[in-house]
Coordinates of C-alpha atoms in Angstrom, one line a residue:
Chain A
X910 CA -22.8 22.1 21.1
X911 CA -21.4 18.7 20.5
X912 CA -18.2 17.9 22.5
X913 CA -16.1 15.1 21.0
X914 CA -13.0 15.5 23.3
X915 CA -11.8 12.5 25.2
X916 CA -8.9 11.8 27.7
X917 CA -6.5 8.9 27.7
X918 CA -4.4 9.5 30.8
X919 CA -2.7 12.8 30.2
X920 CA -3.5 12.8 26.4
X921 CA -6.2 15.2 25.4
X922 CA -7.9 13.9 22.2
X923 CA -10.0 16.3 20.3
X924 CA -12.0 13.4 19.2
X925 CA -11.8 9.7 19.9
X926 CA -10.5 8.8 16.4
X927 CA -7.0 7.6 16.1
X928 CA -5.2 5.6 13.4
X929 CA -3.8 2.2 14.1
X930 CA -0.2 1.4 13.9
X931 CA 1.1 -0.2 10.6
X932 CA -1.9 1.1 8.6
X933 CA -1.2 4.8 8.5
X934 CA 2.6 4.9 7.9
X935 CA 3.9 8.0 9.7
X936 CA 0.8 10.0 8.7
X937 CA 2.7 11.7 5.9
X938 CA 1.5 9.1 3.4
X939 CA -2.0 10.5 4.0
X940 CA -1.3 14.1 3.9
X941 CA -2.8 14.4 0.3
X942 CA -6.1 12.8 1.5
X943 CA -6.8 14.6 4.8
X944 CA -5.7 17.0 7.4
X945 CA -4.0 14.8 9.8
X946 CA -4.3 17.3 12.5
X947 CA -8.0 17.0 12.7
X948 CA -7.6 13.4 14.0
X949 CA -7.7 12.6 17.7
X950 CA -4.2 11.1 17.4
X951 CA -2.1 8.9 15.2
X952 CA 0.0 5.8 16.1
X953 CA 2.8 5.6 13.8
X954 CA 4.5 2.4 12.5
X955 CA 6.2 0.0 14.8
X956 CA 9.8 1.1 15.8
X957 CA 12.5 -1.2 17.1
X958 CA 15.9 -0.7 18.5
X959 CA 17.5 -1.8 15.3
X960 CA 16.7 -1.6 11.6
X961 CA 14.5 -4.6 10.5
X962 CA 14.1 -5.7 7.0
X963 CA 10.9 -7.5 7.7
X964 CA 9.6 -10.7 6.2
X965 CA 10.1 -12.0 2.7
X966 CA 7.5 -11.3 0.1
X967 CA 4.5 -12.4 -0.1
X968 CA 3.3 -10.5 2.9
X969 CA -0.4 -10.1 2.0
X970 CA -3.3 -12.2 1.3
X971 CA -6.9 -11.0 0.9
X972 CA -9.5 -12.8 2.9
X973 CA -13.3 -12.5 3.1
X974 CA -13.9 -9.0 4.4
X975 CA -10.3 -8.6 5.6
X976 CA -6.7 -9.5 4.9
X977 CA -3.7 -11.3 6.4
X978 CA -0.4 -9.5 6.6
X979 CA 3.2 -10.7 7.6
X980 CA 5.1 -7.6 7.3
X981 CA 7.3 -8.4 10.3
X982 CA 8.0 -4.9 11.8
X983 CA 9.9 -3.6 8.8
X984 CA 11.4 -0.2 9.9
X985 CA 14.6 1.6 10.0
X986 CA 15.1 1.6 13.7
X987 CA 14.7 4.0 16.5
X988 CA 17.8 6.3 15.8
X989 CA 16.6 6.7 12.2
X990 CA 13.2 7.6 13.5
X991 CA 14.6 10.1 16.0
X992 CA 16.8 12.0 13.5
X993 CA 15.0 11.7 10.2
X994 CA 11.3 10.9 10.8
X995 CA 10.4 12.8 14.1
X996 CA 11.3 16.2 12.7
X997 CA 8.8 15.8 9.8
X998 CA 6.0 14.8 12.4
X999 CA 6.2 18.0 14.5
X1000 CA 3.9 20.0 12.0
X1001 CA 0.9 17.8 13.2
X1002 CA -1.3 19.4 15.7
X1003 CA -2.4 16.1 17.2
X1004 CA -1.1 13.3 19.5
X1005 CA 1.7 11.4 17.6
X1006 CA 2.1 8.1 19.4
X1007 CA 4.9 5.9 18.5
X1008 CA 4.3 2.1 18.4
X1009 CA 7.3 0.6 20.2
X1010 CA 8.4 -3.0 19.6
X1011 CA 11.4 -5.3 19.8
X1012 CA 12.4 -8.8 20.5
X1013 CA 13.9 -8.4 24.1
X1014 CA 13.0 -6.4 27.2
X1015 CA 16.3 -4.4 26.8
X1016 CA 15.2 -3.6 23.2
X1017 CA 11.9 -2.3 24.3
X1018 CA 13.6 -0.2 27.1
X1019 CA 16.1 1.2 24.7
X1020 CA 13.4 2.4 22.4
X1021 CA 11.2 3.8 25.0
X1022 CA 14.1 5.7 26.5
X1023 CA 14.9 7.3 23.3
X1024 CA 11.3 8.3 22.3
X1025 CA 10.9 9.7 26.0
X1026 CA 13.3 12.4 24.9
X1027 CA 11.1 13.6 22.0
X1028 CA 9.2 16.7 23.2
X1029 CA 6.4 16.3 20.6
X1030 CA 5.6 12.6 21.2
X1031 CA 3.3 12.5 24.2
X1032 CA 2.9 8.7 24.5
X1033 CA 3.9 5.4 23.2
X1034 CA 1.9 2.2 22.4
X1035 CA 3.9 -0.8 23.5
X1036 CA 3.5 -3.7 21.0
X1037 CA 3.5 -7.0 22.8
X1038 CA 1.2 -8.4 20.2
X1039 CA 2.8 -8.6 16.8
X1040 CA 2.1 -12.3 15.5
X1041 CA 4.7 -11.8 12.5
X1042 CA 8.1 -12.1 14.3
X1043 CA 9.9 -15.1 15.5
X1044 CA 11.1 -13.8 18.8
X1045 CA 9.4 -11.2 21.1
X1046 CA 6.4 -9.5 19.8
X1047 CA 3.4 -11.7 20.6
X1048 CA 5.5 -13.9 22.9
X1049 CA 5.4 -11.1 25.4
X1050 CA 1.7 -10.5 25.0
X1051 CA 0.4 -14.1 25.5
X1052 CA 1.6 -14.6 29.1
X1053 CA 0.6 -12.3 32.0
X1054 CA 4.0 -12.9 33.6
X1055 CA 5.9 -11.9 30.4
X1056 CA 3.5 -9.0 29.7
X1057 CA 4.0 -7.5 33.1
X1058 CA 7.7 -7.8 33.2
X1059 CA 8.2 -5.9 29.9
X1060 CA 5.6 -3.3 31.0
X1061 CA 7.3 -2.9 34.3
X1062 CA 10.7 -2.4 32.7
X1063 CA 9.4 0.2 30.1
X1064 CA 7.3 2.0 32.9
X1065 CA 10.6 2.6 34.6
X1066 CA 12.3 4.1 31.5
X1067 CA 9.2 5.9 30.1
X1068 CA 7.6 8.9 31.9
X1069 CA 4.8 9.9 29.5
X1070 CA 1.5 8.1 28.5
X1071 CA 2.1 4.5 28.3
X1072 CA -0.4 2.3 26.1
X1073 CA 0.0 -1.3 25.8
X1074 CA -1.4 -3.0 22.8
X1075 CA -2.8 -6.5 23.6
X1076 CA -3.0 -9.6 21.5
X1077 CA -6.4 -11.4 20.9
X1078 CA -4.4 -14.6 20.5
X1079 CA -5.0 -15.7 24.2
X1080 CA -7.5 -17.6 26.2
X1081 CA -8.4 -14.9 28.6
X1082 CA -7.5 -11.3 27.4
X1083 CA -8.8 -9.8 30.7
X1084 CA -6.1 -11.4 32.8
X1085 CA -3.3 -10.0 30.5
X1086 CA -5.1 -6.6 30.5
X1087 CA -5.1 -6.6 34.3
X1088 CA -1.6 -7.8 34.6
X1089 CA -0.3 -4.8 32.3
X1090 CA -2.5 -2.5 34.4
X1091 CA -0.9 -3.6 37.6
X1092 CA 2.5 -3.3 35.9
X1093 CA 1.9 0.3 35.3
X1094 CA 0.3 0.8 31.9
X1095 CA -1.8 4.0 31.6
X1096 CA -4.1 2.5 28.9
X1097 CA -4.6 -0.6 26.8
X1098 CA -5.4 -0.9 23.2
X1099 CA -7.0 -3.8 21.7
X1100 CA -7.0 -5.9 19.5
X1101 CA -3.9 -6.5 17.5
X1102 CA -4.3 -8.8 14.6
X1103 CA -5.6 -12.4 15.0
X1104 CA -3.2 -15.3 13.9
X1105 CA -4.5 -16.7 10.7
X1106 CA -3.6 -18.5 7.5
X1107 CA -4.3 -18.6 3.8
X1108 CA -3.6 -21.5 1.4
X1109 CA -3.4 -21.5 -2.3
X1110 CA -5.1 -24.7 -3.2
X1111 CA -3.9 -24.8 -6.8
X1112 CA -0.3 -24.5 -5.8
X1113 CA -0.8 -26.5 -2.6
X1114 CA 1.2 -23.7 -0.8
X1115 CA 0.6 -21.1 1.9
X1116 CA 0.0 -17.6 0.5
X1117 CA 2.2 -15.9 3.0
X1118 CA 6.0 -16.4 3.0
X1119 CA 5.7 -16.9 6.9
X1120 CA 2.9 -19.4 6.5
X1121 CA 0.7 -17.7 9.2
X1122 CA 0.0 -14.0 9.5
X1123 CA -2.2 -11.4 11.1
X1124 CA -5.9 -11.1 10.3
X1125 CA -7.5 -7.6 10.2
X1126 CA -10.3 -5.9 8.7
X1127 CA -14.1 -6.1 9.1
X1128 CA -13.9 -9.9 9.6
X1129 CA -12.3 -9.5 13.0
X1130 CA -14.7 -6.9 14.3
X1131 CA -17.1 -9.2 16.4
X1132 CA -14.3 -10.7 18.3
X1133 CA -12.6 -7.2 18.9
X1134 CA -15.8 -5.9 20.2
X1135 CA -16.3 -8.7 22.6
X1136 CA -12.8 -8.4 23.9
X1137 CA -13.1 -4.6 24.4
X1138 CA -16.3 -5.1 26.2
X1139 CA -14.7 -7.7 28.6
X1140 CA -11.5 -5.8 29.1
X1141 CA -13.2 -2.5 29.8
X1142 CA -15.2 -4.0 32.7
X1143 CA -12.0 -5.6 34.0
X1144 CA -9.7 -2.7 34.2
X1145 CA -9.9 1.0 35.6
X1146 CA -7.5 2.4 32.9
X1147 CA -9.1 3.7 29.6
X1148 CA -9.5 1.2 26.8
X1149 CA -8.7 2.0 23.1
X1150 CA -10.8 -0.1 20.8
X1151 CA -9.7 -1.3 17.4
X1152 CA -10.4 -4.3 15.0
X1153 CA -12.2 -3.8 11.7
X1154 CA -13.6 -0.4 12.4
X1155 CA -14.6 1.0 8.8
X1156 CA -17.5 3.4 9.8
X1157 CA -18.9 5.8 12.4
X1158 CA -21.3 3.2 13.5
X1159 CA -18.6 0.7 14.0
X1160 CA -16.9 3.3 16.1
X1161 CA -19.9 3.9 18.2
X1162 CA -20.4 0.3 18.9
X1163 CA -16.8 0.1 20.3
X1164 CA -17.3 3.1 22.5
X1165 CA -20.7 1.6 23.7
X1166 CA -18.9 -1.5 24.5
X1167 CA -16.4 0.6 26.7
X1168 CA -13.7 2.1 24.6
X1169 CA -12.7 5.7 25.3
X1170 CA -11.1 6.1 22.0
X1171 CA -10.9 3.9 18.8
X1172 CA -8.4 3.3 16.2
X1173 CA -9.0 2.9 12.5
X1174 CA -6.7 0.4 10.8
X1175 CA -7.1 -1.7 7.6
X1176 CA -9.9 0.6 6.4
X1177 CA -7.4 3.2 5.7
X1178 CA -6.3 1.0 2.8
X1179 CA -9.8 1.1 1.3
X1180 CA -10.6 4.8 1.8
X1181 CA -7.5 6.8 2.8
X1182 CA -9.8 9.5 4.1
X1183 CA -12.2 7.3 6.0
X1184 CA -11.1 8.5 9.4
X1185 CA -12.6 12.1 8.7
X1186 CA -15.8 10.6 7.7
X1187 CA -15.9 8.5 10.9
X1188 CA -15.4 11.7 13.0
X1189 CA -18.2 13.5 11.2
X1190 CA -20.3 10.4 11.4
X1191 CA -19.9 10.3 15.3
X1192 CA -20.8 14.0 15.5
X1193 CA -23.9 13.3 13.5
X1194 CA -24.9 10.3 15.6
X1195 CA -24.4 12.5 18.9
X1196 CA -26.6 15.2 17.4
X1197 CA -29.4 12.6 16.4
X1198 CA -29.4 11.2 19.8
X1199 CA -29.1 14.6 21.5
X1200 CA -26.1 13.5 23.4
X1201 CA -23.8 16.7 24.0
X1202 CA -20.8 14.8 25.2
X1203 CA -19.1 11.7 23.8
X1204 CA -18.0 10.7 27.2
X1205 CA -21.6 10.0 28.1
X1206 CA -21.4 7.3 25.6
X1207 CA -18.5 5.3 26.8
X1208 CA -19.6 2.0 28.1
X1209 CA -23.3 3.1 27.8
X1210 CA -24.3 -0.2 26.4
X1211 CA -27.7 -1.2 27.9
X1212 CA -28.1 -4.9 28.7
Chain B
X1229 CA 11.4 18.9 -29.8
X1230 CA 8.0 19.1 -28.5
X1231 CA 8.0 18.6 -24.7
X1232 CA 4.5 18.2 -23.1
X1233 CA 3.5 20.9 -20.7
X1234 CA 3.2 18.7 -17.6
X1235 CA 7.1 17.6 -18.1
X1236 CA 8.1 21.4 -18.0
X1237 CA 6.0 21.8 -15.0
X1238 CA 7.1 19.1 -12.8
X1239 CA 10.3 17.9 -14.3
X1240 CA 11.2 14.3 -14.4
X1241 CA 9.8 13.7 -11.0
X1242 CA 6.1 14.1 -10.3
X1243 CA 6.1 13.9 -6.5
X1244 CA 4.6 17.2 -6.0
X1245 CA 1.5 16.1 -7.6
X1246 CA -1.2 15.6 -5.2
X1247 CA -2.9 12.0 -5.1
X1248 CA -6.7 12.2 -5.0
X1249 CA -9.7 10.0 -4.4
X1250 CA -12.4 10.4 -7.2
X1251 CA -15.5 8.8 -8.6
X1252 CA -15.0 8.5 -12.4
X1253 CA -17.9 7.7 -14.8
X1254 CA -17.6 4.6 -17.0
X1255 CA -18.0 5.9 -20.5
X1256 CA -17.3 2.5 -22.2
X1257 CA -16.3 -0.9 -21.4
X1258 CA -15.0 -2.5 -24.4
X1259 CA -13.9 -6.1 -24.9
X1260 CA -10.6 -6.2 -26.8
X1261 CA -9.8 -10.0 -27.2
X1262 CA -8.9 -12.7 -24.9
X1263 CA -10.4 -11.7 -21.5
X1264 CA -9.0 -8.2 -21.9
X1265 CA -11.2 -5.2 -21.7
X1266 CA -10.6 -1.4 -21.8
X1267 CA -12.5 0.9 -19.4
X1268 CA -12.8 4.4 -20.5
X1269 CA -13.4 6.7 -17.5
X1270 CA -14.2 10.4 -17.5
X1271 CA -13.9 12.8 -14.7
X1272 CA -15.9 15.9 -14.0
X1273 CA -12.9 17.9 -13.4
X1274 CA -9.3 18.2 -14.8
X1275 CA -7.2 15.1 -14.6
X1276 CA -4.1 15.4 -12.3
X1277 CA -0.9 15.3 -14.4
X1278 CA 0.2 11.7 -14.8
X1279 CA 3.3 10.1 -15.8
X1280 CA 3.5 6.8 -18.1
X1281 CA 4.0 3.9 -15.7
X1282 CA 1.9 5.4 -12.8
X1283 CA -1.2 3.4 -11.6
X1284 CA -4.4 3.9 -9.9
X1285 CA -6.2 1.9 -7.2
X1286 CA -9.6 0.8 -8.1
X1287 CA -12.5 0.0 -5.6
X1288 CA -14.5 -2.9 -6.6
X1289 CA -18.0 -2.4 -5.5
X1290 CA -20.8 -5.0 -5.2
X1291 CA -18.5 -7.9 -4.6
X1292 CA -18.3 -8.8 -0.9
X1293 CA -15.6 -11.3 -1.5
X1294 CA -13.3 -8.5 -2.9
X1295 CA -12.2 -6.5 -0.1
X1296 CA -9.0 -4.6 -1.1
X1297 CA -8.8 -2.0 -4.0
X1298 CA -7.1 -3.4 -7.2
X1299 CA -4.1 -1.6 -8.9
X1300 CA -4.0 -1.0 -12.7
X1301 CA -1.6 1.0 -14.9
X1302 CA -2.9 3.9 -16.7
X1303 CA -3.3 2.8 -20.2
X1304 CA -3.9 6.2 -21.9
X1305 CA -4.8 9.7 -21.0
X1306 CA -6.8 12.5 -22.7
X1307 CA -6.3 15.6 -20.6
X1308 CA -8.6 17.6 -22.9
X1309 CA -11.5 15.2 -22.8
X1310 CA -10.7 14.5 -19.1
X1311 CA -10.7 10.8 -19.7
X1312 CA -8.2 7.9 -19.0
X1313 CA -8.4 4.3 -20.0
X1314 CA -7.4 1.2 -18.2
X1315 CA -6.6 -2.0 -20.0
X1316 CA -7.4 -4.9 -17.7
X1317 CA -7.4 -8.9 -18.1
X1318 CA -10.2 -10.6 -16.2
X1319 CA -8.1 -13.1 -14.4
X1320 CA -9.3 -13.2 -10.8
X1321 CA -12.3 -12.2 -8.6
X1322 CA -11.7 -8.4 -8.8
X1323 CA -10.9 -8.1 -12.5
X1324 CA -13.8 -10.4 -13.3
X1325 CA -16.3 -8.1 -11.4
X1326 CA -14.8 -5.1 -13.1
X1327 CA -15.2 -6.8 -16.6
X1328 CA -19.0 -6.7 -16.1
X1329 CA -19.2 -3.1 -15.2
X1330 CA -21.5 -1.1 -17.6
X1331 CA -21.7 2.4 -19.0
X1332 CA -22.8 5.0 -16.7
X1333 CA -21.6 3.3 -13.5
X1334 CA -19.0 5.0 -11.3
X1335 CA -15.6 3.7 -10.2
X1336 CA -13.9 5.0 -7.3
X1337 CA -10.2 5.3 -7.9
X1338 CA -7.2 6.7 -6.0
X1339 CA -4.6 8.2 -8.3
X1340 CA -2.0 8.9 -9.6
X1341 CA 0.1 6.6 -7.7
X1342 CA 3.7 5.3 -8.2
X1343 CA 6.9 6.6 -9.7
X1344 CA 6.4 5.9 -13.5
X1345 CA 8.9 5.5 -16.2
X1346 CA 11.8 8.0 -16.3
X1347 CA 11.6 9.7 -19.6
X1348 CA 14.7 10.1 -21.8
X1349 CA 15.7 12.4 -24.6
X1350 CA 17.5 9.4 -26.4
X1351 CA 16.0 9.0 -29.8
X1352 CA 16.3 5.2 -30.0
X1353 CA 14.2 3.4 -27.3
X1354 CA 12.6 0.0 -27.3
X1355 CA 9.4 -0.8 -25.5
X1356 CA 8.8 -4.6 -24.9
X1357 CA 5.2 -5.8 -23.6
X1358 CA 3.9 -9.2 -22.7
X1359 CA 0.2 -10.0 -22.7
X1360 CA -1.8 -7.4 -20.9
X1361 CA 1.5 -6.0 -19.5
X1362 CA 1.5 -3.8 -22.5
X1363 CA -1.0 -1.6 -20.5
X1364 CA 1.3 1.2 -19.4
X1365 CA 3.4 1.1 -22.7
X1366 CA 0.6 2.8 -24.7
X1367 CA 0.7 5.8 -22.5
X1368 CA 4.6 5.7 -22.6
X1369 CA 4.7 5.5 -26.3
X1370 CA 2.1 8.3 -26.7
X1371 CA 4.2 10.5 -24.3
X1372 CA 7.5 9.7 -26.0
X1373 CA 5.9 10.5 -29.4
X1374 CA 4.8 13.9 -28.1
X1375 CA 8.4 14.5 -27.0
X1376 CA 9.4 13.9 -30.5
X1377 CA 10.8 10.3 -29.8
X1378 CA 9.4 7.6 -32.0
X1379 CA 10.0 4.4 -30.0
X1380 CA 10.2 0.7 -31.4
X1381 CA 7.6 -1.5 -29.8
X1382 CA 7.7 -5.2 -29.6
X1383 CA 4.8 -7.2 -27.9
X1384 CA 4.5 -10.9 -27.3
X1385 CA 1.9 -13.4 -26.0
X1386 CA 0.9 -17.0 -26.1
X1387 CA -1.5 -16.5 -29.0
X1388 CA -3.1 -13.7 -31.0
X1389 CA -5.9 -13.0 -28.3
X1390 CA -2.9 -12.2 -25.9
X1391 CA -1.9 -9.1 -28.0
X1392 CA -4.7 -6.6 -27.3
X1393 CA -4.6 -3.1 -28.8
X1394 CA -2.2 -3.8 -31.6
X1395 CA -3.7 -1.2 -33.8
X1396 CA -3.3 1.5 -31.2
X1397 CA 0.4 0.8 -30.9
X1398 CA 0.7 0.7 -34.6
X1399 CA -0.7 4.1 -35.0
X1400 CA 2.0 5.5 -32.7
X1401 CA 5.1 3.5 -33.9
X1402 CA 6.8 0.5 -35.6
X1403 CA 5.3 -2.3 -33.7
X1404 CA 6.6 -6.0 -33.9
X1405 CA 4.8 -9.0 -32.7
X1406 CA 5.8 -12.5 -31.4
X1407 CA 3.4 -15.2 -30.4
X1408 CA 4.5 -18.6 -28.9
X1409 CA 1.9 -20.5 -31.2
X1410 CA 2.9 -18.3 -34.4
X1411 CA -0.6 -17.3 -34.9
X1412 CA 0.6 -13.7 -35.2
X1413 CA 4.0 -12.2 -36.1
X1414 CA 7.0 -14.3 -35.5
X1415 CA 6.8 -17.5 -33.7
X1416 CA 8.4 -17.6 -30.4
X1417 CA 9.1 -15.4 -27.3
X1418 CA 9.7 -11.6 -27.6
X1419 CA 13.4 -12.3 -26.7
X1420 CA 13.6 -14.6 -29.7
X1421 CA 12.1 -12.0 -32.1
X1422 CA 14.4 -10.8 -34.9
X1423 CA 14.3 -7.2 -33.7
X1424 CA 15.4 -8.3 -30.2
X1425 CA 18.1 -10.7 -31.4
X1426 CA 19.6 -8.4 -34.0
X1427 CA 18.8 -4.9 -33.2
X1428 CA 19.0 -4.6 -29.4
X1429 CA 22.3 -2.8 -29.5
X1430 CA 20.7 0.0 -31.5
X1431 CA 18.6 1.2 -28.5
X1432 CA 19.9 3.5 -25.7
X1433 CA 17.1 2.4 -23.3
X1434 CA 14.5 -0.4 -22.9
X1435 CA 11.3 -0.3 -21.0
X1436 CA 9.4 -3.4 -20.3
X1437 CA 6.3 -4.6 -18.6
X1438 CA 4.7 -8.2 -18.6
X1439 CA 5.3 -11.4 -17.0
X1440 CA 8.3 -11.4 -14.6
X1441 CA 10.2 -14.2 -16.5
X1442 CA 9.9 -12.1 -19.8
X1443 CA 10.9 -9.0 -18.1
X1444 CA 14.0 -10.6 -16.5
X1445 CA 15.1 -12.0 -19.9
X1446 CA 14.7 -8.7 -21.5
X1447 CA 16.6 -6.9 -18.7
X1448 CA 19.4 -9.4 -18.6
X1449 CA 19.8 -9.0 -22.3
X1450 CA 19.9 -5.2 -22.0
X1451 CA 22.2 -5.4 -19.2
X1452 CA 24.6 -7.6 -21.2
X1453 CA 24.9 -4.7 -23.7
X1454 CA 24.9 -2.1 -21.0
X1455 CA 21.6 -0.6 -21.9
X1456 CA 19.5 0.7 -19.2
X1457 CA 16.3 -1.2 -18.7
X1458 CA 13.3 0.0 -16.7
X1459 CA 10.9 -2.7 -15.6
X1460 CA 7.3 -2.3 -14.2
X1461 CA 6.7 -4.6 -11.5
X1462 CA 3.3 -6.2 -10.5
X1463 CA 2.5 -7.1 -6.9
X1464 CA -0.6 -7.6 -4.7
X1465 CA -1.2 -4.5 -2.8
X1466 CA -3.1 -3.2 0.0
X1467 CA -2.8 0.5 0.5
X1468 CA -1.0 1.5 -2.7
X1469 CA 0.5 4.6 -1.0
X1470 CA 3.5 3.2 1.0
X1471 CA 1.7 2.8 4.3
X1472 CA 1.3 -1.0 4.9
X1473 CA 4.6 -2.1 3.5
X1474 CA 3.1 -5.4 2.0
X1475 CA 4.1 -5.1 -1.5
X1476 CA 7.8 -5.1 -1.1
X1477 CA 10.4 -6.4 -3.6
X1478 CA 14.1 -7.1 -2.8
X1479 CA 16.5 -4.4 -4.1
X1480 CA 20.1 -3.6 -3.6
X1481 CA 18.9 -1.2 -1.0
X1482 CA 16.8 -3.8 0.9
X1483 CA 13.0 -4.2 0.8
X1484 CA 11.3 -1.5 -1.3
X1485 CA 7.5 -0.8 -1.9
X1486 CA 6.3 -1.5 -5.3
X1487 CA 3.7 1.0 -4.9
X1488 CA 5.8 4.0 -4.0
X1489 CA 9.3 3.3 -4.7
X1490 CA 8.2 1.6 -8.1
X1491 CA 6.3 0.2 -9.8
X1492 CA 9.0 1.1 -12.2
X1493 CA 12.6 0.0 -11.2
X1494 CA 15.9 0.1 -13.0
X1495 CA 16.5 -3.5 -13.4
X1496 CA 20.1 -3.3 -12.2
X1497 CA 18.8 -2.2 -8.7
X1498 CA 16.6 -5.4 -8.4
X1499 CA 18.0 -8.6 -6.4
X1500 CA 18.2 -11.7 -8.6
X1501 CA 17.7 -9.7 -11.8
X1502 CA 21.4 -9.3 -12.8
X1503 CA 23.5 -11.4 -15.2
X1504 CA 26.8 -13.0 -14.6
X1505 CA 28.8 -11.0 -17.2
X1506 CA 31.0 -13.9 -18.1
X1507 CA 28.2 -16.2 -19.1
X1508 CA 26.3 -13.4 -20.8
X1509 CA 27.3 -14.4 -24.5
X1510 CA 25.8 -17.8 -23.8
X1511 CA 22.4 -16.5 -23.4
X1512 CA 20.3 -17.4 -26.3
X1513 CA 18.9 -13.9 -27.0
X1514 CA 22.4 -12.2 -27.3
X1515 CA 23.7 -12.0 -30.8
X1516 CA 27.0 -13.7 -30.7
X1517 CA 28.3 -13.4 -34.4

């Protein structure tokens, strides 16, 4: 009997496959394609204290094996989420995690406090790594001190599982990971998008309205894998790996590198049902290698 | 009035139709002039009910430089034969690869997506298409005809090659042509065509799809005469199902996704598409006498 269940702090995941924030909407957009409740968890779109219109169009540039986006945290704000969106998500029999973002520490705390009241939301993912907003976002995630201060403040206000999503746009990601662990994070997820750029040579103009944007997709996988490997060695809290995962093999690689769970992001755009295929593929892998329990595979890389 | 079954079943909103991911077989890849081609795709099962103006997201295989799916309007549908067609112009990496696809290959598509045109019972409607932007208008014209409404069609392009599928439109309804070089139909833009300049006020609704500048000119002329105008917007998309929020357009209610809130919008709801009423009579395409 194959056991795919993993644990992230107090979260029981029926399998290690989650969806990455910003790539899976609120889950509802994917109801036609899969049974969302079969997933280990979903991380819904970033929620901020106030409504945000996001950046101007164009927000998307296709790149080799990936894409750049500069959506800029478009969302209707935490109050709208609590009143209108949350009731629609209680139908899911899986961990619904809310990605929490803002531009000030007070803003992060306000959102965390309001989400803390929602019975069916067992955890939040603190987004200190969005590269597409002028203030806040990545500014908090690229300095150990800033990262620690926002995590400490949110930790006080938030009683359930606190995951912190790390930025890869740093010199040493393990330092930031250790800083947020010491500040009270229950888990870290990595990586958010890499800051990148696309240029239209014919028009001599940047493709994105914001000039730079966040790179995601298979193109970033080797960097993500390396960072997950480094961070899982540096911290004691469970690591959630993401960055270009598109297949079960990709997911297994992240687990071998040290990830307890993984998130599927951009691949959802190419195949909306890819997450279910990844779950089945992981089970097949365990069967093939005669491993009964997925936890035996976490960090099992042989060097 | 003969109303197609699916309209009775689903009303004017098709939100209840489930989106699906399917492999469809390429029955034919037919060049139709210029860089335009038509893909005839066949399903092994019944097609989902589709509404004119809806689109599908096509996965482009065997091209590592093409990562994202490509959105295309549904050009025509034959529920009995379980086939649909896409009219595509080979213009970029994805469409160029698709132009080389051969009979018997399979295309993975996600469909039906988007809102589609709202259908009207008004007898006089005008369809204005530009270039391969005519793609969704054939399905629309067919559907209107099934409802007993014979639309008037006006298509335009730079030259004859930019007017694909003219014979198909002519089979359905009175079809007028404008080309910028005068190689076919009247010389000039669609908004300079006699039908547009002299008969626009006869129509109760205008539907348009094509280059944005053309659609804007059409929409503003319609607005000046207080005729509702629906425009089908184009946009680069990632997910196509309202999850990534990349393909937004600016509307009176803020950013809206072209993939799920559109691709069809009432032009009056779009920012920057409206006319200044006072200056409307000076617009070249408004009949002033």
